[in-house]
């Protein structure tokens, strides 16, 4: 005989068992225990409500006078797709105690439970399970325990348990524990635990925490393993510390067999939506030092510098925030290092140069200097903007690594420090009668240990008068730059080699610089003229909004825009600038008389697609959606320098070449699986290409990608520009997602000028059910490196 009852005590007890055993689930429809009816035999069957459970069993024993009710055989409780089954159930009506036995099985919201026996007190919500097996679908975790108990509140305990993300009798990895507990967020604390591979213990740990789906939790992160010719065997073990909701830190214990033991720390904080900071520091007493240049690593022996220090460090960070009010923005950049080779030595790993740079770009959108740069820039900004005005305060400390560690003497360091710079802006705005104007004002104090120090103030007003018609837009402009200098310390230090604003190498003779107050005035005028001609072509009819055509997509329109542009700039030539102080290239401004002309063409397609969306009657309704894409852009650009066409200086060495290289640029993106970009510069005098940048990438989610690139640079010796180095580098990269488990990839770069491979890298990612293994082998001219890493999924 089978009986169906609504909201009976036994149903409530079984529901509670499910909630006890699945702490990560939220049971939102548990019956009210204060309204549980007593069991009445042979009561008429009622149709269950939407929030009521249906109970059935082969046989039910008990009546309204019984101390308890018992159910035998195929005991089943269900609500929609959620089900619980057992062989036997006994519910004590007076005390609210329920006992289940025999092949307990549950399916709840994707989670599964098995147990042999279970008892629970419905009054204080405590109880236990015997020989329980739990599968938590989110996260993907298996827990198998001899005994699982629920304490008062939302904490659960277990004894003699095994926790893993792997299925099967002998999981690939697991953690066994004498005792532990789990909370509703899925986090697991284990005492007297052992980490096992294929049931073989690898190491023991007195206390371990496996994080769940809840808030961040402190603990050890995955270790990093690698070997290289430069560093030897490297093991980096990070520890993650949650300080509070707004702050956390990571401590790195980094052992390198050839270099020693490096300690690092990374501190992150986010006080509000407008503030974030990331600060990192690493320290090492290096086993290796280079007292002479011959002792340096083979790639470092051409810079004329040595590294005698053993104490090595790198401190860096970035911060975005506000001062006093969110309207006053602050940006800080910190980058200080012990020596010129540190960043080249320690490029990789969790706290290496490459990882740090990627994180700065991702979080703040600001880069740091290249790893082989001898200058590390430290900056601080404070700014405020209004509707028409803005102010910026700025200071910069430039750490010149060439004047450290016993190389060049620090007393002869000519590096400029900006202490401070103040900027004020009046944005471009209407002045009436069609006239527009803007003003920039800037003050700097430049300090040097060796060379001139002093003040510089610049004011730059600009006027524009846009003229627009149906076919043409012309924007004439005129501006002035008035500069004033006052030195506080004047030292003639000989010649300084610089690169001017025109790209030419220039030597500054500091003995000609005069002390005292000096001024310079520059005038710049010109115009910009452009037009846009468009035409739209019909390619096909738009598909009908028919559910049977769902997924149909067509290019229906093609718009071609042609934009010719002409720019002319004239700036007066000021003589006697060799007497002015020199702090940066803005202090040597040559005259300009140049015309730049360009032609751009953009192809924009319209695509009409039939998509389905829920209709008013619940049935799918079809509609036509449109999207647009600039799938092809083509641009030609060249300049003509009138001053160069009239030059008389150094004619015996450099012939006049007023025409610049012709830039030809093409961007192609016909679909969401290919990107093509090519920029090429052609010299009308050499009849050859002087520079080229080319990349093409094919990609598809679930399959992989292939990219090919080629960069070319030709050495040039002309009056207006000079390049000493040639470059001819081909780049190739590929990634193949073989299936859900295996991904392989390669990277290759070859330098045709030096006839050597710059990089040969191959990597493999093996993603199993409950872990991922990472293998990488890389060969570069300075080092050979092998990296091994692994992730235990969900932990």
PDB file of N, CA and C in Angstrom, residues 15-105:
ATOM      1  N   UNK A  15      13.698  16.471   4.480  1.00  0.00           N
ATOM      2  CA  UNK A  15      14.188  17.719   3.885  1.00  0.00           C
ATOM      3  C   UNK A  15      15.346  18.267   4.696  1.00  0.00           C
ATOM      4  N   UNK A  16      15.224  18.230   6.001  1.00  0.00           N
ATOM      5  CA  UNK A  16      16.296  18.743   6.849  1.00  0.00           C
ATOM      6  C   UNK A  16      17.578  17.958   6.641  1.00  0.00           C
ATOM      7  N   UNK A  17      17.462  16.650   6.498  1.00  0.00           N
ATOM      8  CA  UNK A  17      18.656  15.835   6.259  1.00  0.00           C
ATOM      9  C   UNK A  17      19.374  16.312   5.013  1.00  0.00           C
ATOM     10  N   UNK A  18      18.607  16.588   3.970  1.00  0.00           N
ATOM     11  CA  UNK A  18      19.239  17.070   2.735  1.00  0.00           C
ATOM     12  C   UNK A  18      19.937  18.396   2.971  1.00  0.00           C
ATOM     13  N   UNK A  19      19.306  19.302   3.706  1.00  0.00           N
ATOM     14  CA  UNK A  19      19.938  20.603   3.955  1.00  0.00           C
ATOM     15  C   UNK A  19      21.166  20.455   4.819  1.00  0.00           C
ATOM     16  N   UNK A  20      21.148  19.492   5.749  1.00  0.00           N
ATOM     17  CA  UNK A  20      22.317  19.296   6.597  1.00  0.00           C
ATOM     18  C   UNK A  20      23.498  18.768   5.813  1.00  0.00           C
ATOM     19  N   UNK A  21      23.224  17.903   4.886  1.00  0.00           N
ATOM     20  CA  UNK A  21      24.315  17.241   4.170  1.00  0.00           C
ATOM     21  C   UNK A  21      24.819  18.054   3.001  1.00  0.00           C
ATOM     22  N   UNK A  22      24.063  19.040   2.569  1.00  0.00           N
ATOM     23  CA  UNK A  22      24.489  19.871   1.448  1.00  0.00           C
ATOM     24  C   UNK A  22      24.574  21.323   1.910  1.00  0.00           C
ATOM     25  N   UNK A  23      25.624  21.659   2.679  1.00  0.00           N
ATOM     26  CA  UNK A  23      25.696  22.996   3.280  1.00  0.00           C
ATOM     27  C   UNK A  23      25.887  24.103   2.271  1.00  0.00           C
ATOM     28  N   UNK A  24      26.280  23.784   1.057  1.00  0.00           N
ATOM     29  CA  UNK A  24      26.505  24.837   0.076  1.00  0.00           C
ATOM     30  C   UNK A  24      25.214  25.225  -0.649  1.00  0.00           C
ATOM     31  N   UNK A  25      24.125  24.439  -0.449  1.00  0.00           N
ATOM     32  CA  UNK A  25      22.861  24.726  -1.103  1.00  0.00           C
ATOM     33  C   UNK A  25      22.023  25.642  -0.229  1.00  0.00           C
ATOM     34  N   UNK A  26      21.132  26.361  -0.822  1.00  0.00           N
ATOM     35  CA  UNK A  26      20.205  27.222  -0.101  1.00  0.00           C
ATOM     36  C   UNK A  26      18.820  26.592  -0.217  1.00  0.00           C
ATOM     37  N   UNK A  27      18.308  26.039   0.875  1.00  0.00           N
ATOM     38  CA  UNK A  27      17.018  25.362   0.865  1.00  0.00           C
ATOM     39  C   UNK A  27      15.954  26.407   1.159  1.00  0.00           C
ATOM     40  N   UNK A  28      15.232  26.804   0.141  1.00  0.00           N
ATOM     41  CA  UNK A  28      14.307  27.905   0.295  1.00  0.00           C
ATOM     42  C   UNK A  28      12.873  27.480   0.534  1.00  0.00           C
ATOM     43  N   UNK A  29      12.569  26.151   0.506  1.00  0.00           N
ATOM     44  CA  UNK A  29      11.181  25.724   0.602  1.00  0.00           C
ATOM     45  C   UNK A  29      10.978  24.675   1.677  1.00  0.00           C
ATOM     46  N   UNK A  30      11.802  24.708   2.721  1.00  0.00           N
ATOM     47  CA  UNK A  30      11.658  23.755   3.809  1.00  0.00           C
ATOM     48  C   UNK A  30      10.352  24.023   4.557  1.00  0.00           C
ATOM     49  N   UNK A  31       9.515  22.979   4.865  1.00  0.00           N
ATOM     50  CA  UNK A  31       8.237  23.200   5.539  1.00  0.00           C
ATOM     51  C   UNK A  31       8.431  23.818   6.912  1.00  0.00           C
ATOM     52  N   UNK A  32       7.417  24.518   7.392  1.00  0.00           N
ATOM     53  CA  UNK A  32       7.409  25.138   8.708  1.00  0.00           C
ATOM     54  C   UNK A  32       7.172  24.058   9.741  1.00  0.00           C
ATOM     55  N   UNK A  33       8.157  23.823  10.623  1.00  0.00           N
ATOM     56  CA  UNK A  33       8.049  22.741  11.602  1.00  0.00           C
ATOM     57  C   UNK A  33       6.942  23.001  12.611  1.00  0.00           C
ATOM     58  N   UNK A  34       6.576  24.251  12.839  1.00  0.00           N
ATOM     59  CA  UNK A  34       5.512  24.547  13.789  1.00  0.00           C
ATOM     60  C   UNK A  34       4.139  24.176  13.247  1.00  0.00           C
ATOM     61  N   UNK A  35       4.054  23.884  11.948  1.00  0.00           N
ATOM     62  CA  UNK A  35       2.758  23.552  11.345  1.00  0.00           C
ATOM     63  C   UNK A  35       2.719  22.119  10.826  1.00  0.00           C
ATOM     64  N   UNK A  36       3.621  21.245  11.318  1.00  0.00           N
ATOM     65  CA  UNK A  36       3.652  19.866  10.863  1.00  0.00           C
ATOM     66  C   UNK A  36       2.461  19.108  11.432  1.00  0.00           C
ATOM     67  N   UNK A  37       1.743  18.436  10.554  1.00  0.00           N
ATOM     68  CA  UNK A  37       0.583  17.661  10.999  1.00  0.00           C
ATOM     69  C   UNK A  37       1.024  16.296  11.509  1.00  0.00           C
ATOM     70  N   UNK A  38       0.253  15.741  12.443  1.00  0.00           N
ATOM     71  CA  UNK A  38       0.490  14.358  12.865  1.00  0.00           C
ATOM     72  C   UNK A  38      -0.018  13.415  11.789  1.00  0.00           C
ATOM     73  N   UNK A  39       0.595  12.257  11.762  1.00  0.00           N
ATOM     74  CA  UNK A  39       0.215  11.271  10.760  1.00  0.00           C
ATOM     75  C   UNK A  39      -1.148  10.680  11.099  1.00  0.00           C
ATOM     76  N   UNK A  40      -2.032  10.625  10.127  1.00  0.00           N
ATOM     77  CA  UNK A  40      -3.366  10.030  10.280  1.00  0.00           C
ATOM     78  C   UNK A  40      -3.513   8.947   9.229  1.00  0.00           C
ATOM     79  N   UNK A  41      -3.628   7.684   9.650  1.00  0.00           N
ATOM     80  CA  UNK A  41      -3.705   6.601   8.666  1.00  0.00           C
ATOM     81  C   UNK A  41      -4.975   6.694   7.830  1.00  0.00           C
ATOM     82  N   UNK A  42      -4.847   6.252   6.591  1.00  0.00           N
ATOM     83  CA  UNK A  42      -5.966   6.180   5.640  1.00  0.00           C
ATOM     84  C   UNK A  42      -6.612   7.540   5.382  1.00  0.00           C
ATOM     85  N   UNK A  43      -5.841   8.619   5.587  1.00  0.00           N
ATOM     86  CA  UNK A  43      -6.374   9.948   5.275  1.00  0.00           C
ATOM     87  C   UNK A  43      -6.483  10.096   3.767  1.00  0.00           C
ATOM     88  N   UNK A  44      -7.439  10.863   3.286  1.00  0.00           N
ATOM     89  CA  UNK A  44      -7.578  11.033   1.830  1.00  0.00           C
ATOM     90  C   UNK A  44      -6.358  11.734   1.243  1.00  0.00           C
ATOM     91  N   UNK A  45      -6.005  11.285   0.060  1.00  0.00           N
ATOM     92  CA  UNK A  45      -4.841  11.860  -0.615  1.00  0.00           C
ATOM     93  C   UNK A  45      -5.182  13.268  -1.101  1.00  0.00           C
ATOM     94  N   UNK A  46      -4.285  14.239  -0.811  1.00  0.00           N
ATOM     95  CA  UNK A  46      -4.477  15.614  -1.234  1.00  0.00           C
ATOM     96  C   UNK A  46      -3.478  15.957  -2.344  1.00  0.00           C
ATOM     97  N   UNK A  47      -3.900  16.785  -3.249  1.00  0.00           N
ATOM     98  CA  UNK A  47      -2.985  17.257  -4.293  1.00  0.00           C
ATOM     99  C   UNK A  47      -1.995  18.234  -3.683  1.00  0.00           C
ATOM    100  N   UNK A  48      -0.661  17.980  -3.774  1.00  0.00           N
ATOM    101  CA  UNK A  48       0.320  18.848  -3.123  1.00  0.00           C
ATOM    102  C   UNK A  48       0.372  20.216  -3.790  1.00  0.00           C
ATOM    103  N   UNK A  49       0.600  21.233  -2.965  1.00  0.00           N
ATOM    104  CA  UNK A  49       0.799  22.586  -3.495  1.00  0.00           C
ATOM    105  C   UNK A  49       2.173  22.680  -4.142  1.00  0.00           C
ATOM    106  N   UNK A  50       2.428  23.834  -4.796  1.00  0.00           N
ATOM    107  CA  UNK A  50       3.691  24.000  -5.509  1.00  0.00           C
ATOM    108  C   UNK A  50       4.885  23.935  -4.578  1.00  0.00           C
ATOM    109  N   UNK A  51       4.724  24.360  -3.295  1.00  0.00           N
ATOM    110  CA  UNK A  51       5.845  24.355  -2.358  1.00  0.00           C
ATOM    111  C   UNK A  51       5.766  23.185  -1.390  1.00  0.00           C
ATOM    112  N   UNK A  52       5.001  22.155  -1.740  1.00  0.00           N
ATOM    113  CA  UNK A  52       4.860  20.991  -0.873  1.00  0.00           C
ATOM    114  C   UNK A  52       5.543  19.782  -1.501  1.00  0.00           C
ATOM    115  N   UNK A  53       6.045  18.955  -0.615  1.00  0.00           N
ATOM    116  CA  UNK A  53       6.753  17.754  -1.052  1.00  0.00           C
ATOM    117  C   UNK A  53       5.782  16.573  -1.128  1.00  0.00           C
ATOM    118  N   UNK A  54       6.080  15.674  -2.070  1.00  0.00           N
ATOM    119  CA  UNK A  54       5.301  14.442  -2.215  1.00  0.00           C
ATOM    120  C   UNK A  54       6.096  13.286  -1.642  1.00  0.00           C
ATOM    121  N   UNK A  55       5.478  12.521  -0.717  1.00  0.00           N
ATOM    122  CA  UNK A  55       6.147  11.417  -0.030  1.00  0.00           C
ATOM    123  C   UNK A  55       5.470  10.113  -0.401  1.00  0.00           C
ATOM    124  N   UNK A  56       6.274   9.085  -0.607  1.00  0.00           N
ATOM    125  CA  UNK A  56       5.713   7.763  -0.865  1.00  0.00           C
ATOM    126  C   UNK A  56       6.636   6.709  -0.299  1.00  0.00           C
ATOM    127  N   UNK A  57       6.070   5.548   0.050  1.00  0.00           N
ATOM    128  CA  UNK A  57       6.834   4.409   0.556  1.00  0.00           C
ATOM    129  C   UNK A  57       6.030   3.142   0.285  1.00  0.00           C
ATOM    130  N   UNK A  58       6.692   1.997   0.306  1.00  0.00           N
ATOM    131  CA  UNK A  58       5.980   0.726   0.107  1.00  0.00           C
ATOM    132  C   UNK A  58       5.025   0.445   1.259  1.00  0.00           C
ATOM    133  N   UNK A  59       5.441   0.817   2.492  1.00  0.00           N
ATOM    134  CA  UNK A  59       4.606   0.523   3.658  1.00  0.00           C
ATOM    135  C   UNK A  59       4.859   1.554   4.741  1.00  0.00           C
ATOM    136  N   UNK A  60       3.781   2.069   5.342  1.00  0.00           N
ATOM    137  CA  UNK A  60       3.859   3.036   6.424  1.00  0.00           C
ATOM    138  C   UNK A  60       3.131   2.466   7.628  1.00  0.00           C
ATOM    139  N   UNK A  61       3.767   2.497   8.812  1.00  0.00           N
ATOM    140  CA  UNK A  61       3.195   1.952  10.038  1.00  0.00           C
ATOM    141  C   UNK A  61       3.095   3.068  11.060  1.00  0.00           C
ATOM    142  N   UNK A  62       1.905   3.225  11.697  1.00  0.00           N
ATOM    143  CA  UNK A  62       1.726   4.228  12.731  1.00  0.00           C
ATOM    144  C   UNK A  62       0.357   4.847  12.644  1.00  0.00           C
ATOM    145  N   UNK A  63      -0.111   5.414  13.766  1.00  0.00           N
ATOM    146  CA  UNK A  63      -1.378   6.131  13.767  1.00  0.00           C
ATOM    147  C   UNK A  63      -1.236   7.375  14.622  1.00  0.00           C
ATOM    148  N   UNK A  64      -2.351   8.085  14.878  1.00  0.00           N
ATOM    149  CA  UNK A  64      -2.264   9.348  15.588  1.00  0.00           C
ATOM    150  C   UNK A  64      -1.890   9.182  17.048  1.00  0.00           C
ATOM    151  N   UNK A  65      -1.980   7.967  17.587  1.00  0.00           N
ATOM    152  CA  UNK A  65      -1.577   7.733  18.974  1.00  0.00           C
ATOM    153  C   UNK A  65      -0.165   7.194  19.078  1.00  0.00           C
ATOM    154  N   UNK A  66       0.484   6.921  17.955  1.00  0.00           N
ATOM    155  CA  UNK A  66       1.804   6.290  17.983  1.00  0.00           C
ATOM    156  C   UNK A  66       2.876   7.295  18.400  1.00  0.00           C
ATOM    157  N   UNK A  67       3.927   6.773  19.083  1.00  0.00           N
ATOM    158  CA  UNK A  67       5.067   7.609  19.458  1.00  0.00           C
ATOM    159  C   UNK A  67       5.860   8.017  18.232  1.00  0.00           C
ATOM    160  N   UNK A  68       5.888   7.141  17.263  1.00  0.00           N
ATOM    161  CA  UNK A  68       6.628   7.430  16.044  1.00  0.00           C
ATOM    162  C   UNK A  68       5.929   6.810  14.858  1.00  0.00           C
ATOM    163  N   UNK A  69       6.317   7.266  13.667  1.00  0.00           N
ATOM    164  CA  UNK A  69       5.820   6.743  12.402  1.00  0.00           C
ATOM    165  C   UNK A  69       6.992   6.114  11.675  1.00  0.00           C
ATOM    166  N   UNK A  70       6.814   4.942  11.082  1.00  0.00           N
ATOM    167  CA  UNK A  70       7.876   4.258  10.349  1.00  0.00           C
ATOM    168  C   UNK A  70       7.443   4.039   8.905  1.00  0.00           C
ATOM    169  N   UNK A  71       8.409   4.188   8.001  1.00  0.00           N
ATOM    170  CA  UNK A  71       8.174   3.945   6.581  1.00  0.00           C
ATOM    171  C   UNK A  71       9.199   2.929   6.094  1.00  0.00           C
ATOM    172  N   UNK A  72       8.732   1.943   5.297  1.00  0.00           N
ATOM    173  CA  UNK A  72       9.607   0.853   4.853  1.00  0.00           C
ATOM    174  C   UNK A  72       9.576   0.761   3.324  1.00  0.00           C
ATOM    175  N   UNK A  73      10.771   0.550   2.751  1.00  0.00           N
ATOM    176  CA  UNK A  73      10.866   0.220   1.337  1.00  0.00           C
ATOM    177  C   UNK A  73      10.598   1.369   0.396  1.00  0.00           C
ATOM    178  N   UNK A  74      11.621   1.697  -0.392  1.00  0.00           N
ATOM    179  CA  UNK A  74      11.492   2.732  -1.417  1.00  0.00           C
ATOM    180  C   UNK A  74      10.903   4.038  -0.871  1.00  0.00           C
ATOM    181  N   UNK A  75      11.406   4.427   0.294  1.00  0.00           N
ATOM    182  CA  UNK A  75      10.989   5.714   0.839  1.00  0.00           C
ATOM    183  C   UNK A  75      11.477   6.811  -0.120  1.00  0.00           C
ATOM    184  N   UNK A  76      10.545   7.663  -0.569  1.00  0.00           N
ATOM    185  CA  UNK A  76      10.889   8.662  -1.584  1.00  0.00           C
ATOM    186  C   UNK A  76      10.242   9.992  -1.241  1.00  0.00           C
ATOM    187  N   UNK A  77      11.013  11.035  -1.421  1.00  0.00           N
ATOM    188  CA  UNK A  77      10.518  12.391  -1.229  1.00  0.00           C
ATOM    189  C   UNK A  77      10.947  13.194  -2.444  1.00  0.00           C
ATOM    190  N   UNK A  78      10.028  13.955  -3.044  1.00  0.00           N
ATOM    191  CA  UNK A  78      10.387  14.687  -4.252  1.00  0.00           C
ATOM    192  C   UNK A  78       9.660  16.019  -4.307  1.00  0.00           C
ATOM    193  N   UNK A  79      10.348  16.967  -4.911  1.00  0.00           N
ATOM    194  CA  UNK A  79       9.794  18.289  -5.205  1.00  0.00           C
ATOM    195  C   UNK A  79      10.421  18.741  -6.515  1.00  0.00           C
ATOM    196  N   UNK A  80       9.671  18.640  -7.596  1.00  0.00           N
ATOM    197  CA  UNK A  80      10.236  18.935  -8.903  1.00  0.00           C
ATOM    198  C   UNK A  80      11.325  17.923  -9.245  1.00  0.00           C
ATOM    199  N   UNK A  81      12.521  18.422  -9.582  1.00  0.00           N
ATOM    200  CA  UNK A  81      13.625  17.538  -9.915  1.00  0.00           C
ATOM    201  C   UNK A  81      14.445  17.130  -8.695  1.00  0.00           C
ATOM    202  N   UNK A  82      14.146  17.694  -7.531  1.00  0.00           N
ATOM    203  CA  UNK A  82      14.876  17.358  -6.310  1.00  0.00           C
ATOM    204  C   UNK A  82      14.258  16.110  -5.682  1.00  0.00           C
ATOM    205  N   UNK A  83      15.125  15.155  -5.336  1.00  0.00           N
ATOM    206  CA  UNK A  83      14.655  13.875  -4.819  1.00  0.00           C
ATOM    207  C   UNK A  83      15.543  13.386  -3.685  1.00  0.00           C
ATOM    208  N   UNK A  84      14.913  12.619  -2.754  1.00  0.00           N
ATOM    209  CA  UNK A  84      15.629  11.946  -1.680  1.00  0.00           C
ATOM    210  C   UNK A  84      15.026  10.567  -1.499  1.00  0.00           C
ATOM    211  N   UNK A  85      15.884   9.553  -1.362  1.00  0.00           N
ATOM    212  CA  UNK A  85      15.418   8.179  -1.234  1.00  0.00           C
ATOM    213  C   UNK A  85      16.152   7.489  -0.092  1.00  0.00           C
ATOM    214  N   UNK A  86      15.475   6.520   0.557  1.00  0.00           N
ATOM    215  CA  UNK A  86      16.073   5.709   1.619  1.00  0.00           C
ATOM    216  C   UNK A  86      15.288   4.408   1.723  1.00  0.00           C
ATOM    217  N   UNK A  87      15.872   3.425   2.404  1.00  0.00           N
ATOM    218  CA  UNK A  87      15.176   2.145   2.611  1.00  0.00           C
ATOM    219  C   UNK A  87      14.230   2.199   3.811  1.00  0.00           C
ATOM    220  N   UNK A  88      14.580   3.016   4.819  1.00  0.00           N
ATOM    221  CA  UNK A  88      13.782   3.032   6.049  1.00  0.00           C
ATOM    222  C   UNK A  88      13.855   4.429   6.662  1.00  0.00           C
ATOM    223  N   UNK A  89      12.713   4.887   7.235  1.00  0.00           N
ATOM    224  CA  UNK A  89      12.664   6.166   7.930  1.00  0.00           C
ATOM    225  C   UNK A  89      11.756   6.044   9.150  1.00  0.00           C
ATOM    226  N   UNK A  90      12.177   6.644  10.292  1.00  0.00           N
ATOM    227  CA  UNK A  90      11.371   6.661  11.527  1.00  0.00           C
ATOM    228  C   UNK A  90      11.350   8.087  12.058  1.00  0.00           C
ATOM    229  N   UNK A  91      10.159   8.601  12.282  1.00  0.00           N
ATOM    230  CA  UNK A  91      10.006   9.968  12.789  1.00  0.00           C
ATOM    231  C   UNK A  91       9.298   9.936  14.138  1.00  0.00           C
ATOM    232  N   UNK A  92       9.916  10.554  15.173  1.00  0.00           N
ATOM    233  CA  UNK A  92       9.335  10.640  16.519  1.00  0.00           C
ATOM    234  C   UNK A  92       8.542  11.943  16.600  1.00  0.00           C
ATOM    235  N   UNK A  93       7.227  11.827  16.687  1.00  0.00           N
ATOM    236  CA  UNK A  93       6.350  12.985  16.566  1.00  0.00           C
ATOM    237  C   UNK A  93       6.455  13.919  17.756  1.00  0.00           C
ATOM    238  N   UNK A  94       6.746  13.419  18.953  1.00  0.00           N
ATOM    239  CA  UNK A  94       6.774  14.265  20.145  1.00  0.00           C
ATOM    240  C   UNK A  94       8.067  15.068  20.239  1.00  0.00           C
ATOM    241  N   UNK A  95       9.186  14.467  19.879  1.00  0.00           N
ATOM    242  CA  UNK A  95      10.489  15.124  20.058  1.00  0.00           C
ATOM    243  C   UNK A  95      11.028  15.750  18.783  1.00  0.00           C
ATOM    244  N   UNK A  96      10.433  15.442  17.634  1.00  0.00           N
ATOM    245  CA  UNK A  96      10.949  15.973  16.382  1.00  0.00           C
ATOM    246  C   UNK A  96      12.234  15.304  15.946  1.00  0.00           C
ATOM    247  N   UNK A  97      12.487  14.092  16.397  1.00  0.00           N
ATOM    248  CA  UNK A  97      13.700  13.348  16.056  1.00  0.00           C
ATOM    249  C   UNK A  97      13.390  12.423  14.886  1.00  0.00           C
ATOM    250  N   UNK A  98      14.283  12.359  13.885  1.00  0.00           N
ATOM    251  CA  UNK A  98      14.095  11.506  12.728  1.00  0.00           C
ATOM    252  C   UNK A  98      15.333  10.640  12.544  1.00  0.00           C
ATOM    253  N   UNK A  99      15.073   9.375  12.156  1.00  0.00           N
ATOM    254  CA  UNK A  99      16.153   8.421  11.932  1.00  0.00           C
ATOM    255  C   UNK A  99      15.951   7.792  10.558  1.00  0.00           C
ATOM    256  N   UNK A 100      17.026   7.785   9.729  1.00  0.00           N
ATOM    257  CA  UNK A 100      16.990   7.152   8.408  1.00  0.00           C
ATOM    258  C   UNK A 100      18.080   6.097   8.327  1.00  0.00           C
ATOM    259  N   UNK A 101      17.819   5.049   7.556  1.00  0.00           N
ATOM    260  CA  UNK A 101      18.786   3.969   7.459  1.00  0.00           C
ATOM    261  C   UNK A 101      18.637   3.288   6.106  1.00  0.00           C
ATOM    262  N   UNK A 102      19.810   2.865   5.602  1.00  0.00           N
ATOM    263  CA  UNK A 102      19.822   2.032   4.409  1.00  0.00           C
ATOM    264  C   UNK A 102      19.788   2.773   3.096  1.00  0.00           C
ATOM    265  N   UNK A 103      20.942   2.812   2.462  1.00  0.00           N
ATOM    266  CA  UNK A 103      21.025   3.296   1.084  1.00  0.00           C
ATOM    267  C   UNK A 103      20.375   4.669   0.900  1.00  0.00           C
ATOM    268  N   UNK A 104      20.791   5.623   1.748  1.00  0.00           N
ATOM    269  CA  UNK A 104      20.279   6.990   1.629  1.00  0.00           C
ATOM    270  C   UNK A 104      20.901   7.632   0.394  1.00  0.00           C
ATOM    271  N   UNK A 105      20.045   8.175  -0.486  1.00  0.00           N
ATOM    272  CA  UNK A 105      20.516   8.807  -1.716  1.00  0.00           C
ATOM    273  C   UNK A 105      19.714  10.088  -1.940  1.00  0.00           C
TER     274      UNK A 105
END
